[in-house]
Coordinates of C-alpha atoms in Angstrom, one line a residue:
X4 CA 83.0 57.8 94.0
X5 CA 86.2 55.9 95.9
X6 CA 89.1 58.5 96.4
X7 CA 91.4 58.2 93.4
X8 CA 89.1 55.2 91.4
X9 CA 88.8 57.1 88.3
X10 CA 91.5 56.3 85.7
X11 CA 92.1 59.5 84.4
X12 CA 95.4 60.9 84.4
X13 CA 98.9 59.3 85.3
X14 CA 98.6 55.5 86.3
X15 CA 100.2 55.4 89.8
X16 CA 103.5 53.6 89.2
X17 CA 104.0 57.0 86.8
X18 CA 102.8 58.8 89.7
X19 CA 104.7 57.7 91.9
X20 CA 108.1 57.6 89.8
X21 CA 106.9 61.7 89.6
X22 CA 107.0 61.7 93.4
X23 CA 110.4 60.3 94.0
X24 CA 112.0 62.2 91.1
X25 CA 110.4 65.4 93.1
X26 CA 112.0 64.1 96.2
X27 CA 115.1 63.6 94.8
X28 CA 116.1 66.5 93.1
X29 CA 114.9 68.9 95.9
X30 CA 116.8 67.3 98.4
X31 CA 119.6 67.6 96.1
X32 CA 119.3 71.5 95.1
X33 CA 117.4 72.8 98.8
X34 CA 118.9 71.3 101.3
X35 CA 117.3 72.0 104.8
X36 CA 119.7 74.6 105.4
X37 CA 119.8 75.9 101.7
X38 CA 116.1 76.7 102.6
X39 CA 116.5 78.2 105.8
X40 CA 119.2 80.4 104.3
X41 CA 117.4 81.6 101.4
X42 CA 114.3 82.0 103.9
X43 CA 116.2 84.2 106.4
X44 CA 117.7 85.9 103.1
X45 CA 113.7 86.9 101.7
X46 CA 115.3 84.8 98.3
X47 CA 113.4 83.1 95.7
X48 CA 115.4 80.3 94.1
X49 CA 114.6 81.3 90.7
X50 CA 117.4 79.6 89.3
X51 CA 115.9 76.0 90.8
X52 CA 112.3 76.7 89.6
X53 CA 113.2 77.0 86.2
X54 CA 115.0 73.3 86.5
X55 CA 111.9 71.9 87.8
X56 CA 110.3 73.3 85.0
X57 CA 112.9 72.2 82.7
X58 CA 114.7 69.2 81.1
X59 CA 116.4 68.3 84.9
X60 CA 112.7 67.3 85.9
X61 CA 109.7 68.7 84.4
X62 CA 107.3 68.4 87.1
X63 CA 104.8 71.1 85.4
X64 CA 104.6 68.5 82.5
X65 CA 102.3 66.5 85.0
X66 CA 100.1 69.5 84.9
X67 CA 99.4 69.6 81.4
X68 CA 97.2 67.7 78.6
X69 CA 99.9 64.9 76.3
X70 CA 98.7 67.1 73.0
X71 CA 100.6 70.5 74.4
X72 CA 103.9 68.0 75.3
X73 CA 102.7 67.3 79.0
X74 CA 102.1 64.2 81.1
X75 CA 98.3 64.6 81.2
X76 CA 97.9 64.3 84.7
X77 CA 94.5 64.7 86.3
X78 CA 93.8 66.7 89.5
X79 CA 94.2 63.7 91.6
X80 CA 97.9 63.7 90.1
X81 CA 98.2 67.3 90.8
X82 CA 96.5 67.3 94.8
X83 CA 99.4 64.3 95.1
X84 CA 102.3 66.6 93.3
X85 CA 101.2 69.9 95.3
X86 CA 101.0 68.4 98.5
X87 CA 104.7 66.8 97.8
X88 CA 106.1 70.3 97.0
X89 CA 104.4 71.4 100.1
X90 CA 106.1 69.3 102.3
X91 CA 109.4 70.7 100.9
X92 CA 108.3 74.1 101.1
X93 CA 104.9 76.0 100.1
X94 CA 106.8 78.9 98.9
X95 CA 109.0 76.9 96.1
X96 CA 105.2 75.2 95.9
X97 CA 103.6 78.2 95.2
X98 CA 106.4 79.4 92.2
X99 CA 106.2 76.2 90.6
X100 CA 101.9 76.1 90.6
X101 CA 101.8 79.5 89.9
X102 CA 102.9 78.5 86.2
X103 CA 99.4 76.3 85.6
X104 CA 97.8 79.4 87.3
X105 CA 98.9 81.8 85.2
X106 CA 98.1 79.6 82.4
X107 CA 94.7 78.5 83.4
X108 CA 92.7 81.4 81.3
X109 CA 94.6 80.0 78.5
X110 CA 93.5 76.0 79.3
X111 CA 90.1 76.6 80.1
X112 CA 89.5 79.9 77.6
X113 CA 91.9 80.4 74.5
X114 CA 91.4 79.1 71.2
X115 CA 93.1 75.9 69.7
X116 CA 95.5 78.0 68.3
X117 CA 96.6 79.9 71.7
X118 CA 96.3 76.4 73.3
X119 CA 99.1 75.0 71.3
X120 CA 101.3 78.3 71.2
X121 CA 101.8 79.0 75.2
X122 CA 101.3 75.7 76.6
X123 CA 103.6 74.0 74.6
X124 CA 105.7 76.9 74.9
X125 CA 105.4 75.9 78.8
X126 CA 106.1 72.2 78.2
X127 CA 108.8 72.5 75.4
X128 CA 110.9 75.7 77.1
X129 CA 109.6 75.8 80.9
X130 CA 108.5 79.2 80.3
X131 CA 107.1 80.7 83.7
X132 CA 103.9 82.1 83.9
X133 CA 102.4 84.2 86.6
X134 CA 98.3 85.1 86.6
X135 CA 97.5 89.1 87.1
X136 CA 94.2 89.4 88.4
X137 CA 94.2 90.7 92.1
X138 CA 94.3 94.4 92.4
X139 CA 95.4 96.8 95.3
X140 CA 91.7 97.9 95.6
X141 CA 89.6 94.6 94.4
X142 CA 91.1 92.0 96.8
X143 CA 89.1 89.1 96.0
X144 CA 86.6 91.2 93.8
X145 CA 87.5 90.4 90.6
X146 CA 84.7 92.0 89.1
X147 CA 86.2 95.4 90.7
X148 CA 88.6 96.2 88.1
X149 CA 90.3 99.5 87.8
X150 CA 92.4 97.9 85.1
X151 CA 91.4 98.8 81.6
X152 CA 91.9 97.4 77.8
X153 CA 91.0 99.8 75.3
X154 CA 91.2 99.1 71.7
X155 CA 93.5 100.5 69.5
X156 CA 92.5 102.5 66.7
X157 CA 92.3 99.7 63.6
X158 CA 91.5 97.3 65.6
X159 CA 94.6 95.1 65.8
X160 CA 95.6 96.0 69.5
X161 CA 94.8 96.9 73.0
X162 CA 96.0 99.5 75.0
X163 CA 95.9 97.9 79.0
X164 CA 96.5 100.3 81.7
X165 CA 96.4 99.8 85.5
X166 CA 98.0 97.8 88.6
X167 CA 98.1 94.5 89.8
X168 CA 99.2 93.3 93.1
X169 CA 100.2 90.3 95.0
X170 CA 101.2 87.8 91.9
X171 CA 103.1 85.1 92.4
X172 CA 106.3 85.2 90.3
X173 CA 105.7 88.6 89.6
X174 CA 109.0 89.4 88.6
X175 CA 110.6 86.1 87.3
X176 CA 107.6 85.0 85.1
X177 CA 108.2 85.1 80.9
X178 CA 104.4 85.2 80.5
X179 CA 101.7 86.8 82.3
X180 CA 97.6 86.6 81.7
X181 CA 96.1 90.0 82.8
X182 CA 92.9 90.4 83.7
X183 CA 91.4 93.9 82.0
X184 CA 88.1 95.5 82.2
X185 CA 87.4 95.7 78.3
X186 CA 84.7 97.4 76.6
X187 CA 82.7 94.2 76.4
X188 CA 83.5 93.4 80.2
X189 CA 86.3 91.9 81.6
X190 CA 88.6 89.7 79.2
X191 CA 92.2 87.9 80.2
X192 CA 95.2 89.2 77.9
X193 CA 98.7 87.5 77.6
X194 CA 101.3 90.0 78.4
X195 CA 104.8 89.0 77.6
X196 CA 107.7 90.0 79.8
X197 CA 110.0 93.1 78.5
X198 CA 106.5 94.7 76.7
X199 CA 107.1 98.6 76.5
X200 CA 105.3 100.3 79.6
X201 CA 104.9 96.8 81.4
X202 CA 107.0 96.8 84.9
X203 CA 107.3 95.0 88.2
X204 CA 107.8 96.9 91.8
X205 CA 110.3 95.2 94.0
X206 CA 109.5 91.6 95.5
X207 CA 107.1 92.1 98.6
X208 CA 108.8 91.9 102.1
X209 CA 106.5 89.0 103.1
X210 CA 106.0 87.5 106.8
X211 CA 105.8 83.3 105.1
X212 CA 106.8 81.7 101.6
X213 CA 109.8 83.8 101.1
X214 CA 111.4 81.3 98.6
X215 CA 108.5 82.6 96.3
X216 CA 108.4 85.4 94.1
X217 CA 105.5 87.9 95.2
X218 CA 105.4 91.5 93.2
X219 CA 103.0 94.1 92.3
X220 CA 102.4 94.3 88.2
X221 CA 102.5 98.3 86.7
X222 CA 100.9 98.3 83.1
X223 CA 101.4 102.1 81.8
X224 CA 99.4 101.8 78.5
X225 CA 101.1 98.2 77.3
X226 CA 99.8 97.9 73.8
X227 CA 99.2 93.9 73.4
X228 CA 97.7 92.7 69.8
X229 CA 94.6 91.8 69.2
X230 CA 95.1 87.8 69.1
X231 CA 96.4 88.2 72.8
X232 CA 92.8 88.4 73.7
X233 CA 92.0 85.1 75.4
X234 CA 89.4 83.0 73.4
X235 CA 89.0 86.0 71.0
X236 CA 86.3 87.6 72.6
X237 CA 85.5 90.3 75.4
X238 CA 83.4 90.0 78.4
X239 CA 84.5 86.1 79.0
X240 CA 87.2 86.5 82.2
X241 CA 85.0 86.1 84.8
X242 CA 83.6 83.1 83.6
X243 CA 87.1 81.7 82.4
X244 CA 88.3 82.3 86.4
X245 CA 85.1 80.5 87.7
X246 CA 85.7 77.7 85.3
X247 CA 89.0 76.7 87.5
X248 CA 88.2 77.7 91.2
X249 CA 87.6 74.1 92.0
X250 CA 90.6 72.8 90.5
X251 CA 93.0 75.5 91.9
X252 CA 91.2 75.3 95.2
X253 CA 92.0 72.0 95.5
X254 CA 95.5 72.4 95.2
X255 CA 95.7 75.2 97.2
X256 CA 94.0 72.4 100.0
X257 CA 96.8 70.5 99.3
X258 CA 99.4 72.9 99.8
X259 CA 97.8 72.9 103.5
X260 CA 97.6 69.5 103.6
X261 CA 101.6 69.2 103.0
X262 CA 102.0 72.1 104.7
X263 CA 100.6 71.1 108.3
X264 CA 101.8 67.0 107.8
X265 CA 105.2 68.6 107.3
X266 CA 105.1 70.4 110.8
X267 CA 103.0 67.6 112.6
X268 CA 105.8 65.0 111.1
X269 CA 108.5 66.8 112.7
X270 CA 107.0 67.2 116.3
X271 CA 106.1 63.6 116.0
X272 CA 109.6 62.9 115.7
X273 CA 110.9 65.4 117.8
X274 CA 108.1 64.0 121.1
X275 CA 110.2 60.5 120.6
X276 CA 113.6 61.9 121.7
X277 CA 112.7 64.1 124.0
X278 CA 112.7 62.9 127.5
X279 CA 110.4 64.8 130.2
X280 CA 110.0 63.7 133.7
X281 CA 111.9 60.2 132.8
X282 CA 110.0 59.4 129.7
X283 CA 109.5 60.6 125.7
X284 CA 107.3 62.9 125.3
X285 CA 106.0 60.8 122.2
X286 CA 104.9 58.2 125.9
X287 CA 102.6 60.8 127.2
X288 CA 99.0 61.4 126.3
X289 CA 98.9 65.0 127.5
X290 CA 101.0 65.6 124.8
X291 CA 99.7 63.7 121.6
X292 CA 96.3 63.7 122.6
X293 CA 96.2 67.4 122.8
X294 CA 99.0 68.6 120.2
X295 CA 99.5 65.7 117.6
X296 CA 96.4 63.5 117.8
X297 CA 93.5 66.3 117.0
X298 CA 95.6 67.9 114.2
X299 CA 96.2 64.2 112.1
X300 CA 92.6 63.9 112.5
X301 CA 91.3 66.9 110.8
X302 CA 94.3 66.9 108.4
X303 CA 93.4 63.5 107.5
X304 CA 89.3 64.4 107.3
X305 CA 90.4 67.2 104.7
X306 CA 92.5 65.1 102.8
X307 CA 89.1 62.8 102.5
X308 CA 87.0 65.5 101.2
X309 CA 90.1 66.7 99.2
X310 CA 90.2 63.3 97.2
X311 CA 87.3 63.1 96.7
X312 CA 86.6 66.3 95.0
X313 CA 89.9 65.6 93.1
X314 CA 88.5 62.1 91.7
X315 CA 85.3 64.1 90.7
X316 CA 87.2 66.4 88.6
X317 CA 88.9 63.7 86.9
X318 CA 85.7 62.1 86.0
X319 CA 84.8 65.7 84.2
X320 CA 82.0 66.6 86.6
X321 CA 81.8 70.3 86.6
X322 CA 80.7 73.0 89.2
X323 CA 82.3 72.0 91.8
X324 CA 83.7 75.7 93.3
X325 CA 81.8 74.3 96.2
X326 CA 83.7 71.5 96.6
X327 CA 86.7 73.1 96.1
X328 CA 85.9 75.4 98.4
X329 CA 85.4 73.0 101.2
X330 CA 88.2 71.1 100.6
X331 CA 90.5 74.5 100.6
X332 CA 88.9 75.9 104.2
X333 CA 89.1 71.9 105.8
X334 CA 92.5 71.7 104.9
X335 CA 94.3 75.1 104.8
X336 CA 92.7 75.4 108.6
X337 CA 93.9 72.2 109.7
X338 CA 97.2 72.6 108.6
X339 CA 97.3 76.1 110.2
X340 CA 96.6 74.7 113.4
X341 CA 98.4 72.1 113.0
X342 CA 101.5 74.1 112.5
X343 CA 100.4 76.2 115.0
X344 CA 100.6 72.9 117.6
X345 CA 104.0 71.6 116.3
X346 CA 105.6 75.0 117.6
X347 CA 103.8 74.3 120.7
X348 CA 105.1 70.7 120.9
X349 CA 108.2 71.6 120.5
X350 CA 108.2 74.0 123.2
X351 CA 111.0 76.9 123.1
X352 CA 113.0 75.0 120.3
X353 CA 109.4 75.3 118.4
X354 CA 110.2 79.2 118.3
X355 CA 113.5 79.3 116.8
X356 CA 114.5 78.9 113.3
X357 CA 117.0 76.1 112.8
X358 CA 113.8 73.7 114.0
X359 CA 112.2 74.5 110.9
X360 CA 108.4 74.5 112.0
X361 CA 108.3 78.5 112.8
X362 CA 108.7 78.8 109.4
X363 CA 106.4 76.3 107.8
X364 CA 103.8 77.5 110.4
X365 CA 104.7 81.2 108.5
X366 CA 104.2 79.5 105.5
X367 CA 101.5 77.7 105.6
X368 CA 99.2 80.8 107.4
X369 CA 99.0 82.0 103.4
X370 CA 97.0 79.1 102.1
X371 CA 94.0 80.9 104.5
X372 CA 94.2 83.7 102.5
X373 CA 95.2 82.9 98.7
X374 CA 93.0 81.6 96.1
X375 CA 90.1 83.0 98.2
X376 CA 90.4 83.7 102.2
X377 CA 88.7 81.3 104.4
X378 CA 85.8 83.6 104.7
X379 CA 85.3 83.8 100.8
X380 CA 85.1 80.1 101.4
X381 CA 82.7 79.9 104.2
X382 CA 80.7 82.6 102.3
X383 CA 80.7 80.6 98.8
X384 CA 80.1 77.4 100.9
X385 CA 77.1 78.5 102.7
X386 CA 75.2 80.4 100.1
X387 CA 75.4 77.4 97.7
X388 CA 74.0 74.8 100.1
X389 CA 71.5 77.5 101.4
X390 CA 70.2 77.1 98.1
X391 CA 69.8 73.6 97.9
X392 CA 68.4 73.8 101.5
X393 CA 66.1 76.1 100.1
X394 CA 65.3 74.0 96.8
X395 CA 64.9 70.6 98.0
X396 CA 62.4 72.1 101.2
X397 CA 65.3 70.6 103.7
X398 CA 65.4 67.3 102.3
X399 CA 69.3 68.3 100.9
X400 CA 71.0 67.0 104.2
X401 CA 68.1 64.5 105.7
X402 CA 69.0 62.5 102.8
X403 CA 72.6 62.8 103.0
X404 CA 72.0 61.7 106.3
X405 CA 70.1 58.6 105.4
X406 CA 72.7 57.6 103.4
X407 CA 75.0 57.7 105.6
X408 CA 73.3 55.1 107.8
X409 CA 72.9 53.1 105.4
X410 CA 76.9 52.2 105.7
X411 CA 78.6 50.6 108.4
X412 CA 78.6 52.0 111.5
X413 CA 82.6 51.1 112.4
X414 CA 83.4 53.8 110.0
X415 CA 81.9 56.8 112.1
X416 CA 79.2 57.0 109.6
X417 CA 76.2 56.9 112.0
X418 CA 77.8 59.8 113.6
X419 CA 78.6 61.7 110.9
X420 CA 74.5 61.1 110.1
X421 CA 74.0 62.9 113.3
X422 CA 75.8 65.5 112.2
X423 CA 74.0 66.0 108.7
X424 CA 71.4 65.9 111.0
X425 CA 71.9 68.3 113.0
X426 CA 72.8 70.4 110.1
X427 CA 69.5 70.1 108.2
X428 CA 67.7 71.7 111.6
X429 CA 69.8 74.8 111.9
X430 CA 69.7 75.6 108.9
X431 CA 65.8 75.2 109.0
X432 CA 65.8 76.9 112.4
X433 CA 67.7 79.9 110.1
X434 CA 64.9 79.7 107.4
X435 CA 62.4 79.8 109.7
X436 CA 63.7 82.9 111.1
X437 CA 65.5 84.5 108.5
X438 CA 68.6 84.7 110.0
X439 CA 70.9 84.6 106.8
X440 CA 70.1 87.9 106.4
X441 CA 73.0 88.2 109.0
X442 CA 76.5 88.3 107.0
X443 CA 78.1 86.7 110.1
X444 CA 75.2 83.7 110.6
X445 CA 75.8 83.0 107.0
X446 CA 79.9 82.6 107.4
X447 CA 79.3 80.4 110.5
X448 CA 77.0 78.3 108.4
X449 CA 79.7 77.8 106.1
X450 CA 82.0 76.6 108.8
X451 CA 79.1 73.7 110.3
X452 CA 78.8 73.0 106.6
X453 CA 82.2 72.0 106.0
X454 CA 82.7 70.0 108.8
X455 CA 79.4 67.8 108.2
X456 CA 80.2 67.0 104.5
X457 CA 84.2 66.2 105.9
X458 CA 82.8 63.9 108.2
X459 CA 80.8 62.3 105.5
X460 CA 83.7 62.6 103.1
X461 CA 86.4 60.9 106.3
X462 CA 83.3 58.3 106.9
X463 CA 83.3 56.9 103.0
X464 CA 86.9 57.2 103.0
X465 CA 87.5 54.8 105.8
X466 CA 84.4 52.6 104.3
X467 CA 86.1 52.1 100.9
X468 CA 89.7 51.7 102.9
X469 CA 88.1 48.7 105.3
X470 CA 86.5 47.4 101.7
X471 CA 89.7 46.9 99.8
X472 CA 88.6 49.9 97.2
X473 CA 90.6 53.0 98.2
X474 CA 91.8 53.7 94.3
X475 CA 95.4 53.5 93.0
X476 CA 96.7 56.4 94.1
X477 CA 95.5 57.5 96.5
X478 CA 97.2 58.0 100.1
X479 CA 98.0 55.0 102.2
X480 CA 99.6 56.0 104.9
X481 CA 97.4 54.6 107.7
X482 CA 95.8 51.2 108.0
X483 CA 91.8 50.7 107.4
X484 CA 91.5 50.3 111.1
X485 CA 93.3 53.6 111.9
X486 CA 91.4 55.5 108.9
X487 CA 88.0 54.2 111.1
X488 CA 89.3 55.8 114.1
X489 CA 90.0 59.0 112.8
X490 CA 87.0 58.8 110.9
X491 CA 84.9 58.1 114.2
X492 CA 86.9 60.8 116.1
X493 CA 86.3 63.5 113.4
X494 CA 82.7 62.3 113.1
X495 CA 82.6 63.0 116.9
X496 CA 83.6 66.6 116.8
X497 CA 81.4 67.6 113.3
X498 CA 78.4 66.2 115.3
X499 CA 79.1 68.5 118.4
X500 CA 80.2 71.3 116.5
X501 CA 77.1 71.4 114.5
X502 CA 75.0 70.5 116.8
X503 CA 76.5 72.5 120.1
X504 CA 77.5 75.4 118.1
X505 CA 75.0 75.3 115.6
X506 CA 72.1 75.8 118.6
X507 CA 74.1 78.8 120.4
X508 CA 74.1 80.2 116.6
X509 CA 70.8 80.5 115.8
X510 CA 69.4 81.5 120.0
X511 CA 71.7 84.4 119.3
X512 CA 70.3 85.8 116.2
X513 CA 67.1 86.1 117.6
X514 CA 65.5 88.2 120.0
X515 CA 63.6 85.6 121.7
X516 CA 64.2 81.8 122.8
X517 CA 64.1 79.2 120.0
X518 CA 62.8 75.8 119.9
X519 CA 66.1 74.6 118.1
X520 CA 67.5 72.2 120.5
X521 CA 64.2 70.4 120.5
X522 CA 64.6 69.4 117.3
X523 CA 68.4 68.2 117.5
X524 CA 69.4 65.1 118.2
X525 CA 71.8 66.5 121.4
X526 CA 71.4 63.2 123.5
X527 CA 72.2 60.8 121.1
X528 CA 75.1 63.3 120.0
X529 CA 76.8 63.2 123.7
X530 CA 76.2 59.7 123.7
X531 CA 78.3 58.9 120.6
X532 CA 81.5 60.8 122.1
X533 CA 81.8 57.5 124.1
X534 CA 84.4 55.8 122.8
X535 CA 86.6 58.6 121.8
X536 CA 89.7 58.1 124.2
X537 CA 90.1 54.9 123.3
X538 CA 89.8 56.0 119.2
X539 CA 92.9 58.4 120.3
X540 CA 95.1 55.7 121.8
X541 CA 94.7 54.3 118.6
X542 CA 95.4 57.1 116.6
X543 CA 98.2 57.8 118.8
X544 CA 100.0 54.2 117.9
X545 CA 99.2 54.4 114.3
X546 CA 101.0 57.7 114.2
X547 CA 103.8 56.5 116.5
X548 CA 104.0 52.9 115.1
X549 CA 103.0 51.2 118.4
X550 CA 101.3 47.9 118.5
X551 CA 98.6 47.9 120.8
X552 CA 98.6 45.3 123.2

């Protein structure tokens, strides 16, 4: 499926109305400077989340099905949204999104009847939700709960007891789902602010997203009735949480997809006034090459797999927590870095406040750890495609591979081939050997994985752009031609990741020498990096608006 074809959700002149309105009204109540203040103050704008949410703009309508009062955007609406709040700032990003977390239980689990209660109550008032499940001891283990529901005598209540920590809008939120180990396993409950014995500790002292609201949850014995019970019936939560890891996952890659453009933008700007040694930096290809160049391309590759994973969502394909997880660890890593190198490219200015990208770089470092750390993605990653490895007897990424070739070759596609490829041998080499028995093979697995399906992903991307198909709405900022560069480039560095790294991985599991690298195409992976300076020249005018000539 073409990036943003489907038809479900907002058309894109609604879209992008959505977009502007966003624009708008942020640069109207945060300021630059308003959000430096209230950054350097550990504030949350509570005040300015509950207009967004409200009759001044409404953006979480977007988020929400027409029958509740909402828009009934899709999730290609949403990636677009959440990547626009992102470049404003991740931590009013994650306040606003926190809502449609919090409500997500509800969405995907209540009854028709708890449907229509708290999400209209979310489109009508702009009540603020917040979503309890982490715990101090359970980290990403939700199927560690300490927290307990225990019915009340009669029948008509619960009693929930216990701690949860880490929840966005923890102390602003009117609504909160709670996830509680109940005697038929664990069930999400709807908690209302101001219930006897439910209480919030202090907002955390956090190192990045300081405009949002983070707080630990106490529940001493908070009696909740019965029809609080999500869907009616115990044991369900961890299903109901599965059900939405590839939608939230996707817009938590989209938060590091704004996140690392919003840096990178500003060092690109910043490279063409400053003058070095009688020229911009922006005129130097130590500079782009090395601190803007590499971090558009894998921002860009994410934003590929990202789309497409949104587009499948819209067109009601399910199980996609492996998508989502890709699409989370390409993008929330590349925009990490890439905050990381707009510090560096703005040399000691990068390192002081008032420049802005020290603290979108602290910012953005959360999206590697939220919704699932990177290595809960590279772990979900590679144990899923281990098993189709495993099921199709190898034939899962030969035949991705084939298909690849079977597209133009301008596109980067015949490299990203290799590197499905490649990919299909180590992880034979690794069946061969048993090697996933290692926890830390496994993770690296998950890595290669990720960045042969991106380079696919980037490859079919830049096909569809060259065809005239890219869909509606989706993201236009660079031409076909530069797309098939930074698809090529990208394709480049999957095929010598996975095939480089992929062959030191395995010789180092094992006692003895393996016969790896005769099976991988190394040679014709060396010989398809020629070509790649020139690709980044290109790159380098797309992003700077240079003809070439």
């Amino acid at each position: 499926m073409n990036a943003g074809a489907g038809t479900a959700g907002l058309d894109a002149a609604s879209l992008g109305l959505m977009l502007e309105a966003l624009d708008d009204f942020t640069e109207n109540a945060l300021p630059w400077e308003r959000r430096l203040e209230l950054d350097h103050e550990d504030v949350c704008p509570e005040q300015t989340v509950r207009a967004m949410c409200g009759e001044d703009l409404g953006v979480q309508l977007a988020f929400f099905p027409e029958e509740y009062g909402g828009m009934g955007g899709g999730a290609f609406d949403s990636y677009r949204i959440c990547e626009r709040l992102a470049r404003i700032d991740i931590g009013l990003a994650t306040s606003v999104f926190a809502t449609f977390l919090g409500c997500d239980p509800i969405l995907f689990g209540g009854t028709p009847e708890q449907k229509k209660l708290w999400l209209s109550r979310i489109c009508a008032d702009g009540a603020l939700f917040a979503y309890g499940a982490t715990e101090p001891e359970a980290g990403s283990d939700l199927g560690a709960l300490l927290t307990t529901a225990t019915p009340v005598a009669g029948g008509g209540a619960y009693r929930i007891h216990g701690r949860k920590q880490w929840i966005s809008n923890g102390t602003i939120a009117d609504v909160y789902t709670v996830l509680a180990l109940a005697p038929g396993g664990p069930s999400w409950f709807v908690v209302e602010k101001g219930a006897p014995g439910f209480s919030s500790a202090p907002p955390e002292d956090k190192h990045g997203i300081r405009l949002s609201n983070t707080a630990a949850l106490f529940l001493d014995d908070v009696v909740v009735p019965a029809e609080n019970l999500v869907g009616l019936q115990e044991g369900r939560g961890l299903v109901q949480a599965q059900l939405v890891f590839g939608y939230t996952r996707v817009m938590v890659a989209a938060f590091g997809l704004g996140g690392g453009w919003s840096a990178l933008d500003r060092a690109i700007e910043y490279s063409t006034n400053r003058v070095q040694g009688g020229a911009a930096l922006s005129e130097k290809q130590g500079y782009t090459h090395k601190l803007i160049v590499p971090h558009a391309v894998r921002l860009e590759a994410a934003r590929a797999f990202l789309e497409e994973t949104a587009a499948a969502l819209d067109s009601g394909a399910g199980g996609l927590n492996t998508e989502g997880a890709i699409a989370k660890y390409l993008a929330t890593e590349a925009g990490d870095a890439a905050a990381d190198a707009a510090i560096q490219a703005h040399g000691g200015y990068g390192y002081t406040r008032p420049y802005m990208v020290e603290k979108i770089k602290r910012d953005v470092r959360i999206t590697r750890i939220y919704e699932g750390t990177s290595e809960i993605m590279e772990m979900t990653i590679a144990r899923d495609r281990w098993q189709n490895h495993l099921k199709t007897g190898g034939a899962y990424y030969r035949d991705a591979a084939a298909a690849m070739r079977a597209s133009g070759p301008q596109q980067g596609a015949h490299t990203a081939a290799l590197a499905l490829d490649a990919l299909a041998a180590v992880l034979d080499a690794c069946r061969v050997g048993r090697l996933t028995r290692s926890q830390h093979v496994l993770l690296r697995l998950g890595e290669l994985i990720a960045y042969a399906e991106g380079s696919a992903a980037m490859a079919r991307r830049a096909a569809a752009a060259g065809a005239g198909t890219l869909g509606a709405k989706a993201d236009r900022r660079f031409t076909p031609d530069a797309l098939s560069a930074i698809s090529r480039i990208f394709a480049r560095e999957a095929a010598m990741k996975v095939a480089e790294e992929g062959a030191r991985l395995v010789a180092g599991a094992q006692e003895q020498g393996s016969d790896l690298t005769a099976r991988l195409p190394l040679d014709e992976v060396r010989v398809a990096q020629a070509g790649l300076l020139a690709d980044m020249d290109l790159v380098a005018d797309a992003l700077y608006g240079r003809t070439q000539g």
